[in-house]
Amino acid sequence: MPLRVLITAGPTHEPIDRVRYIANRSSGAMGLALAAAARDAGCDVTLLLGPVAGDPPTGITTLPYSSSKDLTSQLDHCFSGCDVLIMAAAVADYRPKTYADGKLPRTTNAMTLELEPVPDLVARCAAGKRPDQRIIGFALEEPQVLRKRATEKLKRKGLDAIVANPLATMGAADIDATLICANGDTLTPGPLPKADFAKWLVGWISGTG
Ligand code: C5P
């Protein structure tokens, strides 16, 4: 049976009103490349795809999402059916506490937007995962603190591995990342175009576990 791989990609848009939102900067390029690489490796791929400009690869199941709430429902629906979750989505850390149904008028007054933390979606999946399931997260950080913070996130979120990648990855064609595994292994394939890194990571996933 082919490996069932669930991939999330792109930002979340957290609505303020019907026309405005807050979001992370994310092109979704890494997640799209992972979906294509997993498909090419013969995996059964489901892609939860946020609001991005690029088209999803053909030959996979793609389910669009917009907000972290949408993504939560989709993960609730899809996670139990996967063998591996690759959480490449740039989920917002905070979202507006209230939603204005309509368009908030512009005034000359200052405006305060109250934000609430977004629940950690990948940590929630990890807390409920079966022993046969694996979860790989992503951590984007400043280079000086990258390894330390990525390792903390790996442990705190209960992941099997985390891709530690420097801020320079954002919007770039290449990625210079390190895969940090729960058993302490660290693997650095070197700076690579995102498509090649995706192939390398899918190869690692297929060859382990
Ligand atoms: O904590 P941080 O946002 O840096 O962690 C990044 C990893 O956690 C990514 O895999 C991202 O998809 C995931 N994440 C999540 N839910 C959040 C924030 C991040 O699943 N609210």
Short mmCIF file of C-alpha atoms and ligand atoms in Angstrom, two decimals:
data_model
loop_
_atom_site.label_atom_id
_atom_site.label_comp_id
_atom_site.label_asym_id
_atom_site.label_seq_id
_atom_site.Cartn_x
_atom_site.Cartn_y
_atom_site.Cartn_z
CA MET A 1 0.00 0.00 0.00
CA PRO A 2 1.41 3.47 -0.84
CA LEU A 3 2.50 5.71 2.01
CA ARG A 4 -0.32 8.15 2.79
CA VAL A 5 1.21 11.59 3.16
CA LEU A 6 -0.72 14.61 4.40
CA ILE A 7 0.97 17.95 3.65
CA THR A 8 -0.04 21.46 4.71
CA ALA A 9 1.26 24.46 2.77
CA GLY A 10 0.91 28.23 2.70
CA PRO A 11 -0.15 30.87 5.20
CA THR A 12 -3.38 31.18 7.12
CA HIS A 13 -5.51 34.30 6.69
CA GLU A 14 -7.04 35.36 10.00
CA PRO A 15 -10.05 37.56 9.26
CA ILE A 16 -10.58 40.96 10.88
CA ASP A 17 -13.70 41.74 8.86
CA ARG A 18 -15.02 40.65 5.47
CA VAL A 19 -12.26 42.42 3.57
CA ARG A 20 -9.23 42.43 5.91
CA TYR A 21 -7.05 39.81 7.49
CA ILE A 22 -3.68 39.30 9.15
CA ALA A 23 -1.30 36.68 7.82
CA ASN A 24 2.26 35.39 7.72
CA ARG A 25 4.34 35.89 4.62
CA SER A 26 4.48 32.48 2.99
CA SER A 27 4.51 31.51 -0.68
CA GLY A 28 3.68 27.86 0.02
CA ALA A 29 6.51 26.92 -2.39
CA MET A 30 8.12 24.39 -0.03
CA GLY A 31 4.84 22.59 0.66
CA LEU A 32 3.91 22.52 -3.03
CA ALA A 33 7.35 21.07 -3.87
CA LEU A 34 6.90 18.44 -1.15
CA ALA A 35 3.50 17.46 -2.55
CA ALA A 36 4.97 17.00 -6.05
CA ALA A 37 7.97 15.06 -4.71
CA ALA A 38 5.78 12.75 -2.60
CA ARG A 39 3.50 12.11 -5.59
CA ASP A 40 6.54 11.34 -7.79
CA ALA A 41 7.77 8.89 -5.15
CA GLY A 42 4.47 6.97 -5.44
CA CYS A 43 2.85 8.27 -2.24
CA ASP A 44 -0.87 8.86 -1.85
CA VAL A 45 -0.83 12.63 -1.26
CA THR A 46 -3.40 14.93 0.32
CA LEU A 47 -2.47 18.62 0.30
CA LEU A 48 -4.18 21.12 2.59
CA LEU A 49 -3.43 24.31 0.68
CA GLY A 50 -3.73 27.83 2.02
CA PRO A 51 -4.20 31.03 0.04
CA VAL A 52 -1.17 31.02 -2.30
CA ALA A 53 -0.58 32.09 -5.88
CA GLY A 54 0.80 28.79 -7.20
CA ASP A 55 -1.30 25.95 -8.57
CA PRO A 56 -1.28 22.62 -6.74
CA PRO A 57 0.43 19.69 -8.47
CA THR A 58 -1.84 17.39 -10.47
CA GLY A 59 -2.41 13.79 -9.42
CA ILE A 60 -3.02 14.49 -5.73
CA THR A 61 -6.01 15.42 -3.57
CA THR A 62 -5.98 19.15 -2.76
CA LEU A 63 -8.29 20.71 -0.18
CA PRO A 64 -8.14 24.50 0.12
CA TYR A 65 -8.23 26.34 3.46
CA SER A 66 -8.12 30.00 4.40
CA SER A 67 -8.01 30.52 8.18
CA SER A 68 -6.49 28.53 11.04
CA LYS A 69 -10.05 27.52 11.96
CA ASP A 70 -10.53 25.97 8.49
CA LEU A 71 -7.18 24.22 8.76
CA THR A 72 -8.10 22.84 12.19
CA SER A 73 -11.27 21.25 10.78
CA GLN A 74 -9.39 19.79 7.83
CA LEU A 75 -6.69 18.30 10.05
CA ASP A 76 -9.42 16.85 12.30
CA HIS A 77 -10.90 15.25 9.21
CA CYS A 78 -7.72 14.07 7.44
CA PHE A 79 -5.07 13.32 10.07
CA SER A 80 -6.29 9.88 11.12
CA GLY A 81 -6.10 8.72 7.47
CA CYS A 82 -2.41 9.53 7.01
CA ASP A 83 0.83 7.72 7.81
CA VAL A 84 2.93 10.90 7.73
CA LEU A 85 1.97 14.53 8.32
CA ILE A 86 4.34 17.18 6.94
CA MET A 87 3.29 20.47 8.50
CA ALA A 88 4.85 23.07 6.20
CA ALA A 89 2.01 25.60 6.61
CA ALA A 90 2.87 28.98 8.12
CA VAL A 91 0.06 29.00 10.66
CA ALA A 92 -0.58 32.38 12.31
CA ASP A 93 0.46 32.53 15.97
CA TYR A 94 -2.27 35.08 16.79
CA ARG A 95 -5.66 35.90 15.33
CA PRO A 96 -8.22 38.67 15.93
CA LYS A 97 -10.37 37.79 18.92
CA THR A 98 -13.52 39.04 17.24
CA TYR A 99 -14.73 39.12 13.64
CA ALA A 100 -16.70 42.04 12.26
CA ASP A 101 -19.25 40.79 9.74
CA GLY A 102 -19.09 43.58 7.17
CA LYS A 103 -16.44 46.22 6.57
CA LEU A 104 -15.15 48.22 9.52
CA PRO A 105 -15.25 51.91 8.59
CA ARG A 106 -12.03 53.90 8.37
CA THR A 107 -11.86 56.74 10.87
CA THR A 108 -9.12 59.12 11.96
CA ASN A 109 -8.95 57.48 15.41
CA ALA A 110 -6.36 54.94 16.45
CA MET A 111 -7.67 51.40 16.50
CA THR A 112 -6.76 48.55 18.81
CA LEU A 113 -7.07 45.02 17.52
CA GLU A 114 -7.28 42.39 20.24
CA LEU A 115 -5.49 39.18 19.30
CA GLU A 116 -5.77 35.72 20.82
CA PRO A 117 -3.24 32.90 20.41
CA VAL A 118 -3.97 30.33 17.74
CA PRO A 119 -3.87 26.81 19.22
CA ASP A 120 -0.79 24.86 18.14
CA LEU A 121 -2.32 22.63 15.47
CA VAL A 122 0.63 20.32 14.90
CA ALA A 123 1.12 19.82 18.66
CA ARG A 124 -2.55 18.84 18.88
CA CYS A 125 -2.09 16.24 16.11
CA ALA A 126 1.05 14.93 17.82
CA ALA A 127 -0.76 14.59 21.16
CA GLY A 128 -3.38 12.35 19.52
CA LYS A 129 -1.27 10.41 17.04
CA ARG A 130 -1.06 6.64 16.74
CA PRO A 131 2.33 4.95 17.21
CA ASP A 132 2.44 4.16 13.47
CA GLN A 133 2.06 7.81 12.48
CA ARG A 134 4.93 10.28 12.03
CA ILE A 135 4.86 14.05 12.08
CA ILE A 136 7.42 16.43 10.62
CA GLY A 137 7.21 20.14 11.40
CA PHE A 138 9.02 23.22 10.13
CA ALA A 139 10.76 25.94 12.11
CA LEU A 140 11.75 29.25 10.53
CA GLU A 141 14.15 31.24 12.70
CA GLU A 142 17.08 33.67 12.70
CA PRO A 143 20.29 31.73 11.92
CA GLN A 144 21.93 32.39 15.34
CA VAL A 145 19.08 30.74 17.26
CA LEU A 146 17.85 28.33 14.60
CA ARG A 147 19.09 24.97 15.94
CA LYS A 148 18.29 25.79 19.56
CA ARG A 149 14.76 27.03 18.90
CA ALA A 150 14.00 24.28 16.38
CA THR A 151 15.10 21.63 18.88
CA GLU A 152 12.90 23.21 21.56
CA LYS A 153 9.93 23.17 19.17
CA LEU A 154 10.57 19.56 18.19
CA LYS A 155 10.33 18.56 21.85
CA ARG A 156 7.56 20.92 22.93
CA LYS A 157 5.31 19.95 20.01
CA GLY A 158 6.07 16.21 20.30
CA LEU A 159 7.26 15.85 16.69
CA ASP A 160 9.28 13.05 15.11
CA ALA A 161 11.46 15.51 13.21
CA ILE A 162 11.63 19.20 12.40
CA VAL A 163 13.07 21.05 9.42
CA ALA A 164 15.09 23.95 10.80
CA ASN A 165 15.37 26.62 8.15
CA PRO A 166 16.77 30.15 8.32
CA LEU A 167 14.67 33.25 7.64
CA ALA A 168 16.46 33.64 4.28
CA THR A 169 14.36 30.71 3.00
CA MET A 170 11.33 32.98 2.85
CA GLY A 171 10.56 33.88 -0.75
CA ALA A 172 13.85 32.30 -1.92
CA ALA A 173 14.33 29.60 -4.58
CA ASP A 174 16.76 27.62 -2.39
CA ILE A 175 16.64 26.24 1.12
CA ASP A 176 19.60 25.57 3.43
CA ALA A 177 17.92 23.50 6.11
CA THR A 178 18.81 20.95 8.76
CA LEU A 179 16.53 18.07 9.66
CA ILE A 180 16.58 17.50 13.41
CA CYS A 181 15.16 14.14 14.51
CA ALA A 182 13.63 13.17 17.83
CA ASN A 183 16.43 10.59 18.34
CA GLY A 184 19.01 13.38 18.19
CA ASP A 185 20.19 12.79 14.60
CA THR A 186 20.77 15.92 12.54
CA LEU A 187 21.02 15.82 8.75
CA THR A 188 22.05 18.71 6.52
CA PRO A 189 21.80 18.02 2.79
CA GLY A 190 23.33 21.43 1.93
CA PRO A 191 21.79 24.41 0.16
CA LEU A 192 19.41 23.06 -2.46
CA PRO A 193 16.63 24.31 -4.73
CA LYS A 194 13.33 23.68 -2.89
CA ALA A 195 12.32 20.94 -5.37
CA ASP A 196 15.56 19.04 -4.65
CA PHE A 197 15.24 19.48 -0.90
CA ALA A 198 11.66 18.17 -1.18
CA LYS A 199 12.92 15.05 -3.01
CA TRP A 200 15.61 14.55 -0.38
CA LEU A 201 13.10 14.86 2.50
CA VAL A 202 10.59 12.51 0.86
CA GLY A 203 13.46 10.05 0.31
CA TRP A 204 14.36 10.27 3.99
CA ILE A 205 10.72 9.76 5.01
CA SER A 206 10.34 6.74 2.71
CA GLY A 207 13.60 5.19 3.88
CA THR A 208 12.93 5.50 7.62
CA GLY A 209 10.15 4.42 9.99
O1 C5P B 1 5.92 27.66 16.78
P1 C5P B 1 6.18 27.86 15.33
O2 C5P B 1 5.10 28.61 14.63
O3 C5P B 1 7.50 28.43 14.97
O4 C5P B 1 6.25 26.35 14.80
C1 C5P B 1 6.30 26.03 13.47
C2 C5P B 1 5.62 24.69 13.23
O5 C5P B 1 4.42 24.57 14.00
C3 C5P B 1 5.22 24.52 11.79
O6 C5P B 1 5.28 23.14 11.46
C4 C5P B 1 3.78 25.05 11.80
O7 C5P B 1 3.04 24.50 10.74
C5 C5P B 1 3.29 24.58 13.15
N1 C5P B 1 2.28 25.46 13.80
C6 C5P B 1 1.03 24.96 14.10
N2 C5P B 1 0.11 25.75 14.75
C7 C5P B 1 0.40 27.02 15.08
C8 C5P B 1 1.68 27.55 14.79
C9 C5P B 1 2.60 26.74 14.14
O8 C5P B 1 0.75 23.79 13.79
N3 C5P B 1 -0.51 27.77 15.70
#
